[in-house]
PDB file of C-alpha atoms and ligand atoms in Angstrom:
ATOM      1  CA  MET K 312      19.196 109.355  86.159  1.00 54.00           C
ATOM      2  CA  VAL K 313      16.612 109.742  83.609  1.00 48.00           C
ATOM      3  CA  PRO K 314      16.523 109.148  79.959  1.00 49.00           C
ATOM      4  CA  ALA K 315      16.826 112.645  78.462  1.00 46.00           C
ATOM      5  CA  GLY K 316      14.407 113.597  75.436  1.00 44.00           C
ATOM      6  CA  PRO K 317      14.243 116.814  73.659  1.00 40.00           C
ATOM      7  CA  GLY K 318      13.184 119.968  75.917  1.00 36.00           C
ATOM      8  CA  GLY K 319      12.829 117.504  78.869  1.00 36.00           C
ATOM      9  CA  ALA K 320      14.242 117.176  82.098  1.00 36.00           C
ATOM     10  CA  GLY K 321      17.693 116.317  81.973  1.00 35.00           C
ATOM     11  CA  GLY K 322      18.763 117.916  79.104  1.00 34.00           C
ATOM     12  CA  SER K 323      20.451 116.803  75.858  1.00 36.00           C
ATOM     13  CA  HIS K 324      19.031 114.226  73.425  1.00 43.00           C
ATOM     14  CA  ARG K 325      20.657 112.107  70.843  1.00 52.00           C
ATOM     15  CA  GLY K 326      18.809 112.012  67.618  1.00 54.00           C
ATOM     16  CA  ALA K 327      18.644 109.896  64.865  1.00 60.00           C
ATOM     17  CA  ALA K 328      21.792 109.445  62.701  1.00 67.00           C
ATOM     18  CA  PRO K 329      21.668 111.967  59.706  1.00 73.00           C
ATOM     19  CA  GLY K 330      19.400 110.687  57.167  1.00 74.00           C
ATOM     20  CA  ARG K 331      17.713 108.138  59.412  1.00 73.00           C
ATOM     21  CA  PRO K 332      14.447 108.500  60.897  1.00 75.00           C
ATOM     22  CA  ALA K 333      14.630 108.585  64.742  1.00 79.00           C
ATOM     23  CA  ARG K 334      13.558 105.290  66.264  1.00 85.00           C
ATOM     24  CA  PRO K 335      10.899 105.620  68.854  1.00 91.00           C
ATOM     25  CA  VAL K 336      11.928 104.804  72.684  1.00 92.00           C
ATOM     26  CA  THR K 337      10.621 101.917  74.127  1.00 95.00           C
ATOM     27  CA  ILE K 338      11.219 100.274  77.673  1.00 95.00           C
ATOM     28  CA  THR K 339      10.467  97.065  78.201  1.00 95.00           C
ATOM     29  CA  ALA K 340      10.282  95.466  81.716  1.00 93.00           C
ATOM     30  CA  CYS K 341      11.859  91.740  81.500  1.00 94.00           C
ATOM     31  CA  PRO K 342      10.168  89.161  83.871  1.00 92.00           C
ATOM     32  CA  ASP K 343      12.640  88.892  86.787  1.00 95.00           C
ATOM     33  CA  GLY K 344      15.131  91.050  85.151  1.00 96.00           C
ATOM     34  CA  PRO K 345      16.237  94.573  83.817  1.00 97.00           C
ATOM     35  CA  LEU K 346      14.634  97.272  81.722  1.00 96.00           C
ATOM     36  CA  LEU K 347      15.381  96.730  78.247  1.00 96.00           C
ATOM     37  CA  VAL K 348      15.723 100.556  76.775  1.00 94.00           C
ATOM     38  CA  ARG K 349      15.610 100.765  73.027  1.00 94.00           C
ATOM     39  CA  GLY K 350      15.629 103.707  70.650  1.00 91.00           C
ATOM     40  CA  ASP K 351      17.332 107.113  69.870  1.00 86.00           C
ATOM     41  CA  LEU K 352      17.923 108.821  73.448  1.00 85.00           C
ATOM     42  CA  GLU K 353      20.561 109.698  75.598  1.00 84.00           C
ATOM     43  CA  LEU K 354      21.015 108.415  79.390  1.00 87.00           C
ATOM     44  CA  VAL K 355      22.047 111.346  81.636  1.00 88.00           C
ATOM     45  CA  ASP K 356      23.130 111.136  85.454  1.00 89.00           C
ATOM     46  CA  ASP K 357      21.661 113.655  88.118  1.00 90.00           C
ATOM     47  CA  ASP K 358      23.815 116.552  86.555  1.00 95.00           C
ATOM     48  CA  GLY K 359      22.586 116.058  83.016  1.00 92.00           C
ATOM     49  CA  ARG K 360      26.210 114.491  81.999  1.00 91.00           C
ATOM     50  CA  PRO K 361      25.677 111.529  79.477  1.00 88.00           C
ATOM     51  CA  VAL K 362      26.103 108.043  80.648  1.00 87.00           C
ATOM     52  CA  GLN K 363      27.632 105.469  78.831  1.00 76.00           C
ATOM     53  CA  PRO K 364      26.909 103.452  76.811  1.00 67.00           C
ATOM     54  CA  SER K 365      26.092 105.177  73.539  1.00 64.00           C
ATOM     55  CA  ARG K 366      24.380 102.205  72.051  1.00 75.00           C
ATOM     56  CA  SER K 367      20.605 102.082  70.984  1.00 81.00           C
ATOM     57  CA  THR K 368      19.712  99.409  73.414  1.00 89.00           C
ATOM     58  CA  PHE K 369      20.627  98.631  76.912  1.00 92.00           C
ATOM     59  CA  ALA K 370      19.608  97.246  80.080  1.00 95.00           C
ATOM     60  CA  LEU K 371      18.851  98.941  83.183  1.00 96.00           C
ATOM     61  CA  CYS K 372      18.945  97.133  86.803  1.00 97.00           C
ATOM     62  CA  ARG K 373      15.944  97.297  88.618  1.00 96.00           C
ATOM     63  CA  CYS K 374      16.997  94.567  91.391  1.00 97.00           C
ATOM     64  CA  GLY K 375      19.840  96.833  93.024  1.00 97.00           C
ATOM     65  CA  ALA K 376      22.465  94.026  92.699  1.00 97.00           C
ATOM     66  CA  SER K 377      24.287  95.072  89.864  1.00 97.00           C
ATOM     67  CA  ALA K 378      28.128  96.043  90.182  1.00 97.00           C
ATOM     68  CA  SER K 379      27.685  98.281  87.428  1.00 93.00           C
ATOM     69  CA  ARG K 380      24.553 100.314  88.141  1.00 91.00           C
ATOM     70  CA  PRO K 381      22.555 101.774  86.338  1.00 92.00           C
ATOM     71  CA  PHE K 382      23.128  98.799  83.853  1.00 93.00           C
ATOM     72  CA  CYS K 383      22.224  95.055  84.419  1.00 96.00           C
ATOM     73  CA  ASP K 384      25.066  92.974  85.062  1.00 97.00           C
ATOM     74  CA  GLY K 385      23.231  89.935  85.322  1.00 97.00           C
ATOM     75  CA  SER K 386      23.193  89.614  89.140  1.00 98.00           C
ATOM     76  CA  HIS K 387      19.566  89.522  89.527  1.00 97.00           C
ATOM     77  CA  LYS K 388      19.885  85.746  88.501  1.00 97.00           C
ATOM     78  CA  LEU K 389      22.173  85.395  91.293  1.00 97.00           C
ATOM     79  CA  VAL K 390      20.059  87.037  93.958  1.00 97.00           C
ATOM     80  CA  GLY K 391      16.855  85.536  92.741  1.00 96.00           C
ATOM     81  CA  PHE K 392      15.203  88.766  91.810  1.00 97.00           C
ATOM     82  CA  ARG K 393      11.588  88.307  91.325  1.00 95.00           C
ATOM     83  CA  THR K 394       9.010  90.676  89.522  1.00 91.00           C
ATOM     84  CA  GLY K 395       5.582  89.002  90.363  1.00 84.00           C
ATOM     85  CA  PRO K 396       3.168  88.850  87.624  1.00 77.00           C
ATOM     86  CA  PRO K 397       3.530  90.604  84.264  1.00 67.00           C
ATOM     87  CA  ALA K 398       2.219  93.803  83.573  1.00 62.00           C
ATOM     88  CA  ARG K 399      -0.809  93.915  81.484  1.00 71.00           C
ATOM     89  CA  THR K 400       0.344  96.519  79.143  1.00 67.00           C
ATOM     90  CA  PRO K 401       3.433  95.652  76.786  1.00 65.00           C
ATOM     91  CA  ALA K 402       6.304  98.017  76.269  1.00 66.00           C
ATOM     92  CA  VAL K 403       5.918 101.667  76.974  1.00 68.00           C
ATOM     93  CA  THR K 404       6.622 103.921  73.637  1.00 72.00           C
ATOM     94  CA  PHE K 405       7.479 107.355  73.927  1.00 73.00           C
ATOM     95  CA  ASP K 406       6.929 109.292  70.628  1.00 73.00           C
ATOM     96  CA  GLU K 407       8.528 112.610  70.591  1.00 67.00           C
ATOM     97  CA  SER K 408       7.591 113.503  67.229  1.00 66.00           C
TER      98      SER K 408
HETATM   99  S1  LIG W1109      18.464  93.743  86.811  1.00 96.34           S
HETATM  100 FE1  LIG W1109      20.043  92.655  86.521  1.00 96.34          FE
HETATM  101  S2  LIG W1109      21.558  93.063  87.758  1.00 96.34           S
HETATM  102 FE2  LIG W1109      19.844  93.987  88.397  1.00 96.34          FE
END
């Protein structure tokens, strides 16, 4: 499962709404929690099919305990998921302009 970008592996891209500039994609690693993904992108499965939600912000599970993978359902709190020390760099931004 990969976020798709224009011309990248995985195929299609959900651009900005007409008349609105594209929002850059950011992925933020939440301490002891999911990856928050924001921006104008489309998440696709291994076969390139779009995966819901179509929202511009969603949380991807990285603990493996979610019942609604690839999305976080809050189970990381129940299983005591810990990520260790925070990364030194802030959110990653993909500028596709
Ligand atoms: S990170 Fe939240 S359920 Fe896995």
